[in-house]
Short mmCIF file of C-alpha atoms in Angstrom, two decimals:
data_model
loop_
_atom_site.label_atom_id
_atom_site.label_comp_id
_atom_site.label_asym_id
_atom_site.label_seq_id
_atom_site.Cartn_x
_atom_site.Cartn_y
_atom_site.Cartn_z
CA MET A 1 13.75 -20.48 -18.99
CA LYS A 2 13.05 -17.35 -21.03
CA HIS A 3 13.45 -13.85 -19.61
CA LEU A 4 10.23 -13.11 -17.71
CA GLY A 5 9.15 -9.62 -16.69
CA LYS A 6 9.75 -6.11 -17.94
CA GLN A 7 12.73 -3.82 -18.49
CA THR A 8 11.51 -0.79 -16.50
CA TRP A 9 10.29 -0.87 -12.89
CA VAL A 10 9.34 1.88 -10.46
CA ILE A 11 9.19 1.83 -6.65
CA ALA A 12 7.55 5.09 -5.58
CA GLU A 13 7.83 4.41 -1.84
CA GLY A 14 11.30 4.43 -0.33
CA TYR A 15 12.59 5.04 3.18
CA ILE A 16 15.49 3.51 5.08
CA PRO A 17 14.81 3.79 8.82
CA LYS A 18 17.60 5.44 10.80
CA TYR A 19 18.03 2.69 13.33
CA GLY A 20 16.87 -0.78 14.33
CA ASN A 21 16.58 -3.31 17.11
CA GLY A 22 17.56 -6.98 17.26
CA PRO A 23 20.55 -9.07 16.14
CA GLU A 24 22.36 -7.68 13.08
CA PRO A 25 22.37 -8.02 10.11
CA GLU A 26 19.19 -10.12 10.18
CA PHE A 27 17.18 -7.48 12.04
CA THR A 28 18.91 -4.35 10.76
CA SER A 29 16.20 -2.07 9.34
CA HIS A 30 16.53 -2.31 5.58
CA GLU A 31 14.80 -1.72 2.27
CA THR A 32 15.12 -4.27 -0.48
CA ALA A 33 14.52 -4.56 -4.21
CA CYS A 34 14.24 -8.27 -4.99
CA ILE A 35 15.35 -8.65 -8.61
CA LEU A 36 14.83 -11.91 -10.48
CA ASN A 37 16.57 -12.70 -13.75
CA THR A 38 14.99 -15.90 -15.07
CA GLY A 39 16.83 -15.91 -18.40
CA ASP A 40 20.15 -17.05 -19.76
CA GLU A 41 21.74 -13.61 -20.24
CA GLU A 42 23.22 -11.45 -17.52
CA ALA A 43 21.06 -8.44 -16.59
CA ASN A 44 22.79 -5.06 -16.52
CA VAL A 45 20.66 -3.02 -14.16
CA LYS A 46 20.69 0.75 -13.64
CA ILE A 47 19.05 2.26 -10.55
CA THR A 48 18.19 5.96 -10.27
CA ILE A 49 17.14 7.43 -6.92
CA PHE A 50 14.70 10.37 -6.76
CA PHE A 51 14.31 12.70 -3.77
CA SER A 52 11.76 15.27 -2.64
CA ASP A 53 14.13 18.21 -2.53
CA LYS A 54 17.12 17.63 -4.79
CA GLU A 55 18.10 16.27 -8.20
CA PRO A 56 18.11 12.49 -8.77
CA VAL A 57 21.27 10.52 -7.99
CA GLY A 58 22.66 7.72 -10.12
CA PRO A 59 22.68 5.56 -11.97
CA TYR A 60 23.90 2.87 -9.60
CA HIS A 61 25.06 -0.17 -11.59
CA VAL A 62 24.16 -3.70 -10.55
CA LYS A 63 24.53 -6.98 -12.39
CA VAL A 64 22.23 -9.96 -11.90
CA ALA A 65 23.64 -13.22 -13.23
CA PRO A 66 21.61 -15.53 -15.49
CA ARG A 67 19.03 -17.64 -13.60
CA ARG A 68 19.73 -15.85 -10.33
CA THR A 69 17.87 -13.63 -7.87
CA SER A 70 19.41 -10.63 -6.14
CA HIS A 71 17.81 -9.33 -2.96
CA LEU A 72 19.41 -5.92 -3.19
CA ARG A 73 19.55 -3.85 -0.01
CA PHE A 74 19.36 -0.14 -0.80
CA ASN A 75 21.41 0.32 2.40
CA ASN A 76 24.35 -1.22 0.54
CA LEU A 77 24.39 1.05 -2.52
CA GLU A 78 27.53 3.18 -2.33
CA ASP A 79 28.57 4.40 -5.78
CA PRO A 80 28.06 7.24 -6.65
CA GLU A 81 26.98 7.86 -3.01
CA PRO A 82 25.09 6.13 -0.13
CA ILE A 83 21.35 6.77 0.17
CA PRO A 84 20.73 8.91 3.23
CA LYS A 85 18.72 7.30 6.05
CA GLY A 86 15.50 8.77 7.38
CA THR A 87 14.82 10.38 3.98
CA ASP A 88 11.95 9.86 1.53
CA TYR A 89 13.00 8.59 -1.88
CA SER A 90 11.77 6.70 -4.94
CA SER A 91 13.63 4.47 -7.35
CA VAL A 92 13.56 3.61 -11.05
CA ILE A 93 15.13 0.30 -12.02
CA GLU A 94 16.04 -0.28 -15.68
CA SER A 95 17.50 -3.44 -17.19
CA ASP A 96 18.78 -4.44 -20.62
CA VAL A 97 16.81 -7.70 -20.39
CA PRO A 98 13.40 -8.39 -18.80
CA ILE A 99 13.46 -8.87 -15.01
CA VAL A 100 10.91 -8.94 -12.18
CA VAL A 101 11.18 -6.53 -9.22
CA GLN A 102 9.46 -6.73 -5.83
CA HIS A 103 9.88 -4.16 -3.06
CA SER A 104 10.07 -4.98 0.64
CA ARG A 105 11.13 -3.43 3.92
CA LEU A 106 11.97 -4.69 7.39
CA ASP A 107 11.41 -1.93 9.91
CA SER A 108 12.97 -2.82 13.25
CA ARG A 109 12.95 0.59 14.90
CA GLN A 110 10.68 -0.69 17.62
CA ALA A 111 11.01 -3.92 19.60
CA GLU A 112 8.89 -5.91 17.16
CA ASN A 113 9.73 -5.80 13.48
CA ALA A 114 7.23 -4.71 10.83
CA LEU A 115 7.22 -5.87 7.23
CA LEU A 116 5.84 -4.60 3.97
CA THR A 117 6.05 -5.74 0.39
CA THR A 118 4.56 -5.04 -3.03
CA ILE A 119 5.28 -5.88 -6.60
CA ALA A 120 6.78 -2.80 -8.23
CA PHE A 121 5.14 -0.86 -11.06
CA SER A 122 6.30 -2.05 -14.48
CA GLN A 123 5.92 -0.73 -17.96
CA MET B 1 -16.96 -20.22 -13.56
CA LYS B 2 -14.34 -19.81 -16.27
CA HIS B 3 -10.61 -20.00 -15.58
CA LEU B 4 -9.59 -16.55 -14.32
CA GLY B 5 -6.01 -15.31 -14.23
CA LYS B 6 -2.81 -16.07 -16.09
CA GLN B 7 -0.59 -19.10 -16.69
CA THR B 8 2.74 -17.62 -15.55
CA TRP B 9 3.37 -15.91 -12.21
CA VAL B 10 6.54 -14.61 -10.56
CA ILE B 11 7.28 -13.93 -6.87
CA ALA B 12 10.63 -12.16 -6.74
CA GLU B 13 10.75 -11.91 -2.94
CA GLY B 14 11.19 -15.13 -1.01
CA TYR B 15 12.56 -15.92 2.43
CA ILE B 16 11.53 -18.52 4.99
CA PRO B 17 12.55 -17.31 8.46
CA LYS B 18 14.66 -19.79 10.43
CA TYR B 19 12.49 -19.86 13.51
CA GLY B 20 9.28 -18.55 15.05
CA ASN B 21 7.36 -17.88 18.24
CA GLY B 22 3.85 -18.84 19.28
CA PRO B 23 1.67 -21.96 19.06
CA GLU B 24 2.45 -24.18 16.03
CA PRO B 25 1.49 -24.62 13.24
CA GLU B 26 -0.64 -21.45 13.30
CA PHE B 27 2.29 -19.20 14.27
CA THR B 28 5.12 -21.10 12.61
CA SER B 29 6.98 -18.62 10.39
CA HIS B 30 5.97 -19.48 6.84
CA GLU B 31 5.83 -18.25 3.27
CA THR B 32 2.76 -18.95 1.18
CA ALA B 33 1.69 -18.87 -2.46
CA CYS B 34 -2.09 -18.72 -2.48
CA ILE B 35 -3.18 -20.32 -5.76
CA LEU B 36 -6.78 -20.09 -6.95
CA ASN B 37 -8.18 -22.26 -9.73
CA THR B 38 -11.65 -20.89 -10.53
CA GLY B 39 -12.27 -23.17 -13.51
CA ASP B 40 -13.55 -26.67 -14.14
CA GLU B 41 -10.25 -28.30 -15.12
CA GLU B 42 -7.52 -29.38 -12.73
CA ALA B 43 -4.46 -27.09 -12.76
CA ASN B 44 -1.09 -28.79 -13.15
CA VAL B 45 1.34 -26.35 -11.57
CA LYS B 46 5.13 -26.30 -11.87
CA ILE B 47 7.19 -24.24 -9.40
CA THR B 48 10.84 -23.35 -10.03
CA ILE B 49 12.94 -21.83 -7.24
CA PHE B 50 15.77 -19.39 -8.03
CA PHE B 51 18.65 -18.59 -5.66
CA SER B 52 21.33 -15.91 -5.46
CA ASP B 53 24.30 -18.22 -5.64
CA LYS B 54 23.36 -21.50 -7.30
CA GLU B 55 21.35 -22.94 -10.18
CA PRO B 56 17.52 -23.04 -9.95
CA VAL B 57 15.86 -26.06 -8.35
CA GLY B 58 12.71 -27.74 -9.64
CA PRO B 59 10.23 -28.01 -10.95
CA TYR B 60 8.14 -28.89 -7.95
CA HIS B 61 4.79 -30.32 -9.08
CA VAL B 62 1.52 -29.31 -7.47
CA LYS B 63 -2.07 -29.93 -8.53
CA VAL B 64 -4.94 -27.60 -7.73
CA ALA B 65 -8.37 -29.21 -8.16
CA PRO B 66 -11.15 -27.50 -10.13
CA ARG B 67 -12.90 -24.69 -8.22
CA ARG B 68 -10.45 -24.93 -5.33
CA THR B 69 -7.83 -22.73 -3.67
CA SER B 70 -4.50 -24.01 -2.39
CA HIS B 71 -2.61 -21.95 0.20
CA LEU B 72 0.72 -23.59 -0.52
CA ARG B 73 3.41 -23.26 2.15
CA PHE B 74 6.88 -23.18 0.59
CA ASN B 75 8.05 -24.77 3.87
CA ASN B 76 6.23 -27.94 2.80
CA LEU B 77 7.83 -28.40 -0.64
CA GLU B 78 10.06 -31.49 -0.46
CA ASP B 79 10.55 -32.98 -3.93
CA PRO B 80 13.14 -32.60 -5.43
CA GLU B 81 14.46 -31.00 -2.19
CA PRO B 82 13.31 -28.76 0.69
CA ILE B 83 13.88 -24.99 0.35
CA PRO B 84 16.59 -23.95 2.80
CA LYS B 85 15.53 -21.58 5.59
CA GLY B 86 17.15 -18.20 6.11
CA THR B 87 18.01 -18.01 2.40
CA ASP B 88 16.91 -15.50 -0.26
CA TYR B 89 15.00 -17.03 -3.15
CA SER B 90 12.48 -16.22 -5.90
CA SER B 91 9.85 -18.42 -7.50
CA VAL B 92 8.24 -18.87 -10.91
CA ILE B 93 4.85 -20.57 -10.96
CA GLU B 94 3.56 -21.98 -14.25
CA SER B 95 0.20 -23.65 -14.85
CA ASP B 96 -1.44 -25.39 -17.81
CA VAL B 97 -4.65 -23.40 -17.17
CA PRO B 98 -5.10 -19.83 -15.93
CA ILE B 99 -4.78 -19.36 -12.16
CA VAL B 100 -4.34 -16.43 -9.75
CA VAL B 101 -1.37 -16.28 -7.35
CA GLN B 102 -0.92 -14.09 -4.27
CA HIS B 103 2.18 -14.12 -2.06
CA SER B 104 2.15 -13.80 1.72
CA ARG B 105 4.37 -14.37 4.73
CA LEU B 106 3.89 -14.71 8.46
CA ASP B 107 7.10 -13.81 10.25
CA SER B 108 6.97 -14.85 13.89
CA ARG B 109 10.65 -14.60 14.77
CA GLN B 110 9.90 -11.98 17.36
CA ALA B 111 7.16 -12.01 20.00
CA GLU B 112 4.64 -10.26 17.76
CA ASN B 113 4.00 -11.63 14.29
CA ALA B 114 4.45 -9.54 11.15
CA LEU B 115 2.57 -10.05 7.90
CA LEU B 116 3.09 -9.13 4.29
CA THR B 117 1.24 -9.86 1.08
CA THR B 118 1.18 -8.87 -2.57
CA ILE B 119 -0.39 -10.06 -5.75
CA ALA B 120 2.35 -11.77 -7.77
CA PHE B 121 3.59 -10.53 -11.15
CA SER B 122 1.76 -12.18 -14.05
CA GLN B 123 2.33 -12.29 -17.76
CA MET C 1 -16.50 10.94 -12.48
CA LYS C 2 -16.59 7.99 -14.86
CA HIS C 3 -16.52 4.39 -13.65
CA LEU C 4 -12.85 3.57 -13.02
CA GLY C 5 -11.51 0.03 -12.71
CA LYS C 6 -12.55 -3.39 -13.91
CA GLN C 7 -15.56 -5.67 -13.56
CA THR C 8 -13.78 -8.82 -12.32
CA TRP C 9 -11.41 -8.98 -9.36
CA VAL C 10 -9.69 -11.88 -7.60
CA ILE C 11 -8.24 -12.09 -4.07
CA ALA C 12 -6.38 -15.40 -3.85
CA GLU C 13 -5.35 -14.98 -0.21
CA GLY C 14 -8.09 -15.15 2.39
CA TYR C 15 -8.10 -16.02 6.08
CA ILE C 16 -10.15 -14.66 8.97
CA PRO C 17 -8.22 -15.17 12.22
CA LYS C 18 -10.17 -16.98 14.92
CA TYR C 19 -9.68 -14.39 17.61
CA GLY C 20 -8.17 -11.00 18.41
CA ASN C 21 -6.92 -8.64 21.10
CA GLY C 22 -7.73 -5.02 21.83
CA PRO C 23 -10.90 -2.89 21.95
CA GLU C 24 -13.68 -4.10 19.59
CA PRO C 25 -14.71 -3.55 16.86
CA GLU C 26 -11.65 -1.43 15.96
CA PHE C 27 -9.17 -4.18 16.83
CA THR C 28 -11.28 -7.22 16.01
CA SER C 29 -9.28 -9.38 13.60
CA HIS C 30 -10.88 -8.89 10.20
CA GLU C 31 -10.40 -9.25 6.47
CA THR C 32 -11.62 -6.51 4.17
CA ALA C 33 -12.32 -5.95 0.49
CA CYS C 34 -12.29 -2.20 -0.08
CA ILE C 35 -14.57 -1.59 -3.07
CA LEU C 36 -14.70 1.81 -4.75
CA ASN C 37 -17.44 2.79 -7.18
CA THR C 38 -16.38 6.12 -8.71
CA GLY C 39 -19.24 6.33 -11.20
CA ASP C 40 -22.84 7.50 -11.25
CA GLU C 41 -24.52 4.09 -11.40
CA GLU C 42 -25.00 1.73 -8.50
CA ALA C 43 -22.68 -1.31 -8.58
CA ASN C 44 -24.33 -4.71 -8.17
CA VAL C 45 -21.54 -6.88 -6.84
CA LYS C 46 -21.43 -10.69 -6.61
CA ILE C 47 -18.85 -12.38 -4.37
CA THR C 48 -17.99 -16.09 -4.67
CA ILE C 49 -15.86 -17.77 -2.00
CA PHE C 50 -13.56 -20.67 -2.88
CA PHE C 51 -12.19 -23.20 -0.37
CA SER C 52 -9.45 -25.81 -0.37
CA ASP C 53 -11.66 -28.78 0.35
CA LYS C 54 -15.24 -28.09 -0.72
CA GLU C 55 -17.30 -26.51 -3.49
CA PRO C 56 -17.48 -22.68 -3.75
CA VAL C 57 -20.15 -20.82 -1.79
CA GLY C 58 -22.14 -17.87 -3.09
CA PRO C 59 -22.76 -15.59 -4.67
CA TYR C 60 -23.06 -13.12 -1.86
CA HIS C 61 -24.81 -9.98 -3.11
CA VAL C 62 -23.57 -6.50 -2.19
CA LYS C 63 -24.52 -3.09 -3.57
CA VAL C 64 -22.15 -0.13 -3.68
CA ALA C 65 -23.91 3.19 -4.23
CA PRO C 66 -22.74 5.69 -6.88
CA ARG C 67 -19.65 7.69 -5.84
CA ARG C 68 -19.20 5.66 -2.65
CA THR C 69 -16.63 3.29 -1.16
CA SER C 70 -17.52 0.17 0.79
CA HIS C 71 -14.92 -1.33 3.11
CA LEU C 72 -16.56 -4.73 3.21
CA ARG C 73 -15.61 -7.03 6.10
CA PHE C 74 -15.75 -10.67 5.04
CA ASN C 75 -16.59 -11.38 8.71
CA ASN C 76 -19.96 -9.74 8.09
CA LEU C 77 -21.08 -11.79 5.07
CA GLU C 78 -24.00 -13.97 6.19
CA ASP C 79 -26.17 -14.95 3.22
CA PRO C 80 -26.02 -17.73 2.03
CA GLU C 81 -23.74 -18.59 5.02
CA PRO C 82 -20.98 -17.05 7.18
CA ILE C 83 -17.36 -17.64 6.14
CA PRO C 84 -15.75 -19.98 8.67
CA LYS C 85 -12.89 -18.54 10.73
CA GLY C 86 -9.43 -20.05 10.76
CA THR C 87 -9.99 -21.42 7.23
CA ASP C 88 -8.12 -20.71 3.98
CA TYR C 89 -10.28 -19.22 1.25
CA SER C 90 -10.13 -17.10 -1.93
CA SER C 91 -12.69 -14.73 -3.40
CA VAL C 92 -13.87 -13.61 -6.81
CA ILE C 93 -15.65 -10.27 -6.97
CA GLU C 94 -17.75 -9.45 -10.04
CA SER C 95 -19.61 -6.22 -10.72
CA ASP C 96 -21.98 -4.99 -13.44
CA VAL C 97 -20.00 -1.73 -13.67
CA PRO C 98 -16.24 -1.10 -13.29
CA ILE C 99 -15.01 -0.90 -9.69
CA VAL C 100 -11.62 -1.00 -7.91
CA VAL C 101 -10.89 -3.60 -5.21
CA GLN C 102 -8.10 -3.62 -2.62
CA HIS C 103 -7.58 -6.38 -0.07
CA SER C 104 -6.47 -5.82 3.52
CA ARG C 105 -6.35 -7.60 6.87
CA LEU C 106 -5.93 -6.58 10.47
CA ASP C 107 -4.57 -9.51 12.46
CA SER C 108 -4.87 -8.85 16.19
CA ARG C 109 -4.33 -12.38 17.49
CA GLN C 110 -1.23 -11.24 19.35
CA ALA C 111 -0.83 -8.17 21.55
CA GLU C 112 0.35 -5.98 18.68
CA ASN C 113 -1.70 -5.86 15.50
CA ALA C 114 -0.29 -6.74 12.09
CA LEU C 115 -1.51 -5.34 8.79
CA LEU C 116 -1.35 -6.38 5.18
CA THR C 117 -2.79 -4.99 1.97
CA THR C 118 -2.58 -5.45 -1.79
CA ILE C 119 -4.45 -4.35 -4.84
CA ALA C 120 -6.46 -7.34 -6.05
CA PHE C 121 -5.91 -9.04 -9.41
CA SER C 122 -8.18 -7.63 -12.13
CA GLN C 123 -9.06 -8.73 -15.63
CA MET D 1 14.22 10.67 -17.95
CA LYS D 2 10.83 10.44 -19.64
CA HIS D 3 7.57 10.54 -17.69
CA LEU D 4 7.01 7.01 -16.40
CA GLY D 5 3.64 5.72 -15.18
CA LYS D 6 0.02 6.58 -15.77
CA GLN D 7 -2.23 9.60 -15.36
CA THR D 8 -5.00 8.00 -13.26
CA TRP D 9 -4.49 6.05 -10.04
CA VAL D 10 -6.89 4.61 -7.49
CA ILE D 11 -6.33 3.67 -3.84
CA ALA D 12 -9.46 1.85 -2.69
CA GLU D 13 -8.27 1.34 0.90
CA GLY D 14 -7.98 4.42 3.08
CA TYR D 15 -8.07 4.95 6.84
CA ILE D 16 -6.20 7.37 9.07
CA PRO D 17 -5.98 5.93 12.59
CA LYS D 18 -7.26 8.25 15.32
CA TYR D 19 -4.16 8.14 17.45
CA GLY D 20 -0.64 6.80 17.72
CA ASN D 21 2.28 5.93 20.00
CA GLY D 22 5.95 6.86 19.85
CA PRO D 23 7.94 10.01 19.07
CA GLU D 24 6.19 12.42 16.68
CA PRO D 25 6.13 13.04 13.75
CA GLU D 26 8.11 9.91 12.88
CA PHE D 27 5.68 7.56 14.62
CA THR D 28 2.47 9.54 14.18
CA SER D 29 -0.07 7.19 12.56
CA HIS D 30 -0.33 8.28 8.95
CA GLU D 31 -1.43 7.29 5.48
CA THR D 32 0.73 8.18 2.52
CA ALA D 33 0.50 8.36 -1.26
CA CYS D 34 4.04 8.25 -2.60
CA ILE D 35 3.97 10.09 -5.93
CA LEU D 36 6.92 9.97 -8.30
CA ASN D 37 7.31 12.36 -11.23
CA THR D 38 10.27 11.10 -13.26
CA GLY D 39 9.88 13.58 -16.10
CA ASP D 40 10.91 17.13 -16.88
CA GLU D 41 7.50 18.78 -16.56
CA GLU D 42 5.77 19.66 -13.30
CA ALA D 43 2.85 17.36 -12.44
CA ASN D 44 -0.42 19.04 -11.54
CA VAL D 45 -2.20 16.46 -9.41
CA LYS D 46 -5.86 16.37 -8.39
CA ILE D 47 -6.99 14.14 -5.52
CA THR D 48 -10.64 13.23 -4.91
CA ILE D 49 -11.67 11.51 -1.68
CA PHE D 50 -14.63 9.10 -1.61
CA PHE D 51 -16.54 8.09 1.53
CA SER D 52 -19.01 5.37 2.46
CA ASP D 53 -21.84 7.65 3.48
CA LYS D 54 -21.49 11.05 1.81
CA GLU D 55 -20.57 12.72 -1.48
CA PRO D 56 -16.89 12.85 -2.55
CA VAL D 57 -14.74 15.77 -1.42
CA GLY D 58 -12.19 17.55 -3.57
CA PRO D 59 -10.31 17.97 -5.68
CA TYR D 60 -7.31 18.66 -3.50
CA HIS D 61 -4.53 20.22 -5.61
CA VAL D 62 -0.92 19.12 -5.29
CA LYS D 63 2.10 19.87 -7.45
CA VAL D 64 5.04 17.52 -7.86
CA ALA D 65 8.12 19.18 -9.32
CA PRO D 66 10.05 17.65 -12.25
CA ARG D 67 12.32 14.73 -11.24
CA ARG D 68 10.99 14.73 -7.68
CA THR D 69 9.07 12.40 -5.38
CA SER D 70 6.39 13.55 -2.97
CA HIS D 71 5.49 11.30 -0.04
CA LEU D 72 2.14 12.93 0.54
CA ARG D 73 0.51 12.40 3.94
CA PHE D 74 -3.28 12.40 3.66
CA ASN D 75 -3.24 13.74 7.25
CA ASN D 76 -1.86 16.99 5.84
CA LEU D 77 -4.52 17.67 3.20
CA GLU D 78 -6.51 20.71 4.33
CA ASP D 79 -8.15 22.44 1.37
CA PRO D 80 -11.11 22.13 0.83
CA GLU D 81 -11.25 20.29 4.22
CA PRO D 82 -9.22 17.85 6.35
CA ILE D 83 -9.91 14.12 5.97
CA PRO D 84 -11.64 12.88 9.11
CA LYS D 85 -9.71 10.33 11.19
CA GLY D 86 -11.09 6.91 12.03
CA THR D 87 -13.17 6.96 8.82
CA ASP D 88 -13.08 4.66 5.78
CA TYR D 89 -12.26 6.41 2.53
CA SER D 90 -10.84 5.83 -0.97
CA SER D 91 -8.90 8.16 -3.23
CA VAL D 92 -8.55 8.86 -6.95
CA ILE D 93 -5.36 10.61 -8.03
CA GLU D 94 -5.26 12.26 -11.45
CA SER D 95 -2.30 14.01 -13.06
CA ASP D 96 -1.73 15.97 -16.26
CA VAL D 97 1.48 13.99 -16.91
CA PRO D 98 2.27 10.33 -16.16
CA ILE D 99 3.26 9.60 -12.54
CA VAL D 100 3.63 6.50 -10.34
CA VAL D 101 1.66 6.15 -7.09
CA GLN D 102 2.27 3.76 -4.20
CA HIS D 103 0.11 3.59 -1.06
CA SER D 104 1.43 3.00 2.45
CA ARG D 105 0.39 3.34 6.07
CA LEU D 106 2.13 3.44 9.42
CA ASP D 107 -0.28 2.39 12.14
CA SER D 108 1.13 3.20 15.58
CA ARG D 109 -2.03 2.83 17.65
CA GLN D 110 -0.44 0.03 19.61
CA ALA D 111 3.03 -0.05 21.15
CA GLU D 112 4.61 -1.61 18.07
CA ASN D 113 4.01 -0.03 14.69
CA ALA D 114 2.47 -1.92 11.77
CA LEU D 115 3.12 -1.17 8.13
CA LEU D 116 1.38 -1.84 4.87
CA THR D 117 2.02 -0.88 1.27
CA THR D 118 0.81 -1.62 -2.25
CA ILE D 119 1.19 -0.17 -5.68
CA ALA D 120 -2.05 1.65 -6.51
CA PHE D 121 -4.40 0.63 -9.33
CA SER D 122 -3.65 2.50 -12.57
CA GLN D 123 -5.45 2.86 -15.84
#
């Protein structure tokens, strides 16, 4: 299949809850960028994180193999530094080939989990 | 009415929870692609499922009659093979006439159900 | 302000839960199309409802005054006929001037309410 | 990074719940416009609020610094006047440089919080 999507995506909403309830890792509170690479070339993806009160951090480098999806947990980004929990942020996701990005969160701070999702902004 | 929408849609987020709570089938955990065909010709729809660690599976073939909506549960796709539960996936939905696709999930793993939805990415 | 938005909108996902919990009408299960008319002319809006197993119903006629928002509950549409509960449907919303449409649902079937929203598809 | 996004955004759905449960301010019911300014110039943002039964109010003036995100709580807008709770509204967000806007809500009226989000409509 050809490379579907766009090369630049923006998720303006970002927040990793500080804690969670329920069996881990399934019910660990987390924030995810679901990245789909439909094409036959590897996607080299750069993620930059923006904050409300300090300079952006990044880029974080991620690869998505051809014809694969990566449900990337922001909780797991570590290089150059972990994203602090309980902090507002935004992310810009850039790829050298077209990809599709969808944003979701599982919030398990209270007994019952809450979910959100949206397609990211592309240009 | 004329055929509204696009012929190619992408849902990057996909996950069928392994279990649920509450009366079935209303509260069975499920993931849905709501497909609307507003026009007067039948839509021949092909769905391809992408995974994080193996080659894509499909296409699954679905027909949506003229002037009809189909709230397609991914749980019910069986040919060429069922989608495994508790596994990250993405989907590409292609049609021979324009359609509109919206993604939603009911997650009933815990006592209270959680919902999410988003319009899919189109091009 | 000028008329922002588009004249044709599609919400592929539609479902009015059969029942709810909590004080009414605030916690009555409901499905909403939030329609914003930013401009100085009244918007004459036509809504057509599509089903999975019968011909479309409508149009339902709604007016949105200049510089006003209407958070329209599908539960309240009555002419030509009420939308059945517990039934899958989709909607097409057409206006004679540009408007913006966002879809949301409060599902209060269980003790704790669940929410979803998405911007509708426009063309 | 260059200025990503658009200069005009619309959130048709708006509603600040009247009350909440859980530790404040983390679990105070709130409605948020997450605004990202990726570029090197400050964004001067104007927000206009539309109602169902009276003339629009605004503009509210907000600045977003270069390379910063602002997770703006509508609850906190005060000049020219606070947004009433328990009332349907819509918002138009205009900026002198491109920005990206995502809408979200935490509804904590019941014991378990509910979440929603969507990318706003841009043009």
